[in-house]
Amino acid sequence: MEKNLKVIELKWRHYIVGLSIKFATKEKTEINLVETGVADGLTAWFALKTISKEKKKINKFYLYDSWEKMNEKYLDEKEYKKINKFSKNDLENTKNNLREFSNIVYVKGFIPDIFENKNIDHTKNCNWLHIDLNSSGPTIDTLNFFEKKMVDNGVILFDDFGWVSHELARVEIEKWCAKRNGILWPFPTGQAIFFVNKIKY
């Protein structure tokens, strides 16, 4: 029974991934996607399948992950119970899972350190940003780094929002979004979308 509920939950979560991709890429000629917190690439796979089904082509899909266990250095004290989680994540396994797709840029490293690497081809325009980092600090670091790179009517999809175990992330996300011009829309799946609307600086 528990397994069936998990499958149903994933179906709805990936349904929202697909819808958000459709919205973010509507009437766009250049499409750049970003995901931070990739793990085995399951969400990226659904995103790319949606792009393919819509008969669209991406410029690049940037996938950021440490592909290592979670580190105390990047966690708030309230998140220390997550230390050493995801130790089985493996970059080569992710690449194998996404081998049918092209134009993928794999960026290995911890956030925010990886953002400071000037040798990496970080996108300048982002249509769709998916954040699944299981930690509040790197989540906000990601938002700050990509904020000016988001196009108008772009979409930021949060995986860690409506969960008890990610309460700190939810609070920080709400604070960040409240200071920006856009709409934050939570879902019963635990996800939330921020619709970027004409950010002004």
Short mmCIF file of C-alpha atoms in Angstrom, two decimals:
data_model
loop_
_atom_site.label_atom_id
_atom_site.label_comp_id
_atom_site.label_asym_id
_atom_site.label_seq_id
_atom_site.Cartn_x
_atom_site.Cartn_y
_atom_site.Cartn_z
CA MET A 1 0.00 0.00 0.00
CA GLU A 2 2.80 2.40 0.97
CA LYS A 3 4.62 1.67 -2.30
CA ASN A 4 1.47 2.40 -4.33
CA LEU A 5 1.01 5.73 -2.55
CA LYS A 6 4.62 6.65 -3.36
CA VAL A 7 4.06 5.89 -7.04
CA ILE A 8 0.89 8.03 -7.08
CA GLU A 9 2.75 10.86 -5.34
CA LEU A 10 5.55 10.75 -7.91
CA LYS A 11 3.05 10.80 -10.77
CA TRP A 12 1.52 14.02 -9.50
CA ARG A 13 4.90 15.57 -8.78
CA HIS A 14 6.16 14.84 -12.27
CA TYR A 15 2.87 16.02 -13.75
CA ILE A 16 3.64 19.41 -12.21
CA VAL A 17 7.19 19.22 -13.56
CA GLY A 18 5.74 18.71 -17.04
CA LEU A 19 3.20 21.53 -16.74
CA SER A 20 5.82 23.94 -15.45
CA ILE A 21 8.11 23.08 -18.38
CA LYS A 22 5.27 23.70 -20.86
CA PHE A 23 4.52 27.09 -19.32
CA ALA A 24 8.16 28.17 -19.08
CA THR A 25 8.97 27.28 -22.69
CA LYS A 26 5.77 28.49 -24.36
CA GLU A 27 6.54 30.60 -27.44
CA LYS A 28 10.26 30.63 -26.56
CA THR A 29 12.87 30.16 -29.29
CA GLU A 30 15.90 29.77 -27.02
CA ILE A 31 15.36 27.40 -24.10
CA ASN A 32 17.77 26.94 -21.20
CA LEU A 33 16.89 24.75 -18.24
CA VAL A 34 18.62 24.46 -14.88
CA GLU A 35 18.32 21.95 -12.05
CA THR A 36 20.17 22.14 -8.74
CA GLY A 37 20.01 18.91 -6.80
CA VAL A 38 19.88 16.27 -9.50
CA ALA A 39 20.58 12.93 -7.76
CA ASP A 40 19.89 10.12 -10.26
CA GLY A 41 18.33 12.48 -12.82
CA LEU A 42 14.70 11.38 -12.50
CA THR A 43 13.20 14.88 -12.57
CA ALA A 44 15.54 15.93 -15.38
CA TRP A 45 14.40 12.87 -17.33
CA PHE A 46 10.73 13.89 -17.03
CA ALA A 47 11.58 17.48 -17.96
CA LEU A 48 13.45 16.36 -21.07
CA LYS A 49 10.70 13.93 -22.05
CA THR A 50 8.22 16.81 -21.86
CA ILE A 51 10.44 18.93 -24.09
CA SER A 52 10.65 16.06 -26.58
CA LYS A 53 6.90 15.44 -26.54
CA GLU A 54 6.28 19.14 -27.18
CA LYS A 55 8.64 18.86 -30.17
CA LYS A 56 10.89 21.56 -28.82
CA LYS A 57 14.65 21.77 -28.61
CA ILE A 58 16.69 23.06 -25.73
CA ASN A 59 19.83 25.11 -26.01
CA LYS A 60 21.31 23.59 -22.86
CA PHE A 61 20.19 21.87 -19.66
CA TYR A 62 22.53 22.65 -16.76
CA LEU A 63 22.56 20.04 -13.99
CA TYR A 64 24.22 21.03 -10.71
CA ASP A 65 24.93 18.53 -7.94
CA SER A 66 27.78 17.53 -5.65
CA TRP A 67 26.98 13.87 -6.28
CA GLU A 68 28.37 13.38 -2.80
CA LYS A 69 26.93 13.04 0.70
CA MET A 70 25.54 16.16 2.35
CA ASN A 71 28.13 18.20 4.20
CA GLU A 72 27.79 20.02 7.53
CA LYS A 73 29.49 23.08 6.00
CA TYR A 74 26.46 23.80 3.79
CA LEU A 75 23.73 23.09 6.34
CA ASP A 76 22.02 25.11 9.03
CA GLU A 77 22.32 23.63 12.54
CA LYS A 78 18.64 22.69 12.35
CA GLU A 79 19.46 20.58 9.28
CA TYR A 80 22.38 18.62 10.74
CA LYS A 81 20.37 15.39 10.79
CA LYS A 82 20.79 15.38 7.01
CA ILE A 83 24.58 15.12 7.23
CA ASN A 84 25.86 12.17 5.13
CA LYS A 85 22.55 11.71 3.28
CA PHE A 86 22.71 10.92 -0.47
CA SER A 87 26.12 9.27 -0.17
CA LYS A 88 25.12 6.80 -2.89
CA ASN A 89 24.57 9.49 -5.53
CA ASP A 90 26.86 8.91 -8.50
CA LEU A 91 27.49 11.19 -11.47
CA GLU A 92 28.18 8.36 -13.92
CA ASN A 93 24.90 6.70 -12.99
CA THR A 94 23.06 9.98 -13.66
CA LYS A 95 24.77 10.35 -17.02
CA ASN A 96 23.76 6.82 -17.92
CA ASN A 97 20.13 7.49 -16.96
CA LEU A 98 20.07 10.53 -19.27
CA ARG A 99 22.17 9.05 -22.07
CA GLU A 100 19.38 9.38 -24.68
CA PHE A 101 19.43 13.17 -24.39
CA SER A 102 21.90 15.77 -25.66
CA ASN A 103 22.93 19.34 -24.77
CA ILE A 104 23.30 18.52 -21.07
CA VAL A 105 25.95 20.29 -19.00
CA TYR A 106 26.92 18.44 -15.81
CA VAL A 107 28.32 20.72 -13.10
CA LYS A 108 29.77 18.82 -10.14
CA GLY A 109 30.36 20.63 -6.87
CA PHE A 110 28.78 22.10 -3.77
CA ILE A 111 26.61 25.22 -3.87
CA PRO A 112 27.51 28.10 -3.55
CA ASP A 113 31.19 27.25 -4.14
CA ILE A 114 30.52 26.03 -7.67
CA PHE A 115 28.91 29.35 -8.64
CA GLU A 116 32.22 31.12 -8.00
CA ASN A 117 34.04 29.04 -10.62
CA LYS A 118 34.54 31.39 -13.57
CA ASN A 119 35.63 28.52 -15.82
CA ILE A 120 32.12 27.05 -15.87
CA ASP A 121 29.69 28.01 -18.61
CA HIS A 122 26.79 29.16 -16.40
CA THR A 123 23.76 30.09 -18.48
CA LYS A 124 22.96 33.78 -18.92
CA ASN A 125 19.26 33.18 -19.62
CA CYS A 126 17.14 30.65 -17.76
CA ASN A 127 13.55 29.68 -18.62
CA TRP A 128 13.07 26.98 -15.99
CA LEU A 129 14.87 26.47 -12.69
CA HIS A 130 14.22 23.43 -10.50
CA ILE A 131 15.62 23.48 -6.95
CA ASP A 132 15.81 20.25 -4.96
CA LEU A 133 18.69 20.76 -2.55
CA ASN A 134 17.16 19.59 0.75
CA SER A 135 18.80 22.53 2.52
CA SER A 136 17.85 26.17 3.05
CA GLY A 137 21.21 27.92 2.58
CA PRO A 138 22.11 26.49 -0.85
CA THR A 139 18.48 27.01 -1.93
CA ILE A 140 18.73 30.76 -1.29
CA ASP A 141 22.22 30.85 -2.79
CA THR A 142 20.76 29.31 -5.96
CA LEU A 143 17.93 31.85 -6.07
CA ASN A 144 20.34 34.76 -5.65
CA PHE A 145 22.71 33.42 -8.31
CA PHE A 146 20.06 32.79 -10.96
CA GLU A 147 17.71 35.67 -10.15
CA LYS A 148 19.05 38.02 -12.82
CA LYS A 149 19.38 35.15 -15.29
CA MET A 150 15.66 34.28 -15.19
CA VAL A 151 13.68 35.45 -18.22
CA ASP A 152 10.30 37.15 -17.89
CA ASN A 153 7.56 34.56 -17.40
CA GLY A 154 10.19 32.06 -16.36
CA VAL A 155 9.43 29.41 -13.76
CA ILE A 156 11.20 28.46 -10.54
CA LEU A 157 9.99 25.09 -9.27
CA PHE A 158 10.76 24.19 -5.65
CA ASP A 159 10.75 20.55 -4.61
CA ASP A 160 11.39 21.25 -0.91
CA PHE A 161 8.53 23.47 0.21
CA GLY A 162 5.55 21.84 1.85
CA TRP A 163 7.36 19.21 3.87
CA VAL A 164 7.83 19.16 7.65
CA SER A 165 11.43 18.09 7.15
CA HIS A 166 12.06 21.18 5.00
CA GLU A 167 10.32 23.79 7.13
CA LEU A 168 13.38 26.02 7.29
CA ALA A 169 13.67 26.02 3.49
CA ARG A 170 9.99 26.96 3.14
CA VAL A 171 10.36 29.93 5.48
CA GLU A 172 13.43 31.22 3.63
CA ILE A 173 11.80 30.70 0.21
CA GLU A 174 8.71 32.66 1.28
CA LYS A 175 10.88 35.53 2.55
CA TRP A 176 12.84 35.62 -0.71
CA CYS A 177 9.76 35.50 -2.95
CA ALA A 178 7.94 38.17 -0.92
CA LYS A 179 10.61 40.69 -1.95
CA ARG A 180 10.31 39.89 -5.67
CA ASN A 181 7.82 40.65 -8.41
CA GLY A 182 6.10 37.35 -9.05
CA ILE A 183 3.60 34.81 -7.76
CA LEU A 184 4.38 31.94 -5.38
CA TRP A 185 1.98 29.03 -5.84
CA PRO A 186 2.23 26.07 -3.41
CA PHE A 187 0.90 22.61 -4.33
CA PRO A 188 -0.40 19.74 -2.18
CA THR A 189 2.47 17.62 -3.53
CA GLY A 190 4.91 19.57 -1.35
CA GLN A 191 6.20 21.50 -4.36
CA ALA A 192 5.76 25.19 -5.09
CA ILE A 193 6.18 27.33 -8.19
CA PHE A 194 7.34 30.93 -8.36
CA PHE A 195 6.18 32.56 -11.60
CA VAL A 196 8.74 35.22 -12.51
CA ASN A 197 7.00 38.39 -13.63
CA LYS A 198 9.06 41.24 -15.11
CA ILE A 199 11.80 41.44 -12.53
CA LYS A 200 13.06 45.03 -12.27
CA TYR A 201 16.41 46.20 -10.93
#
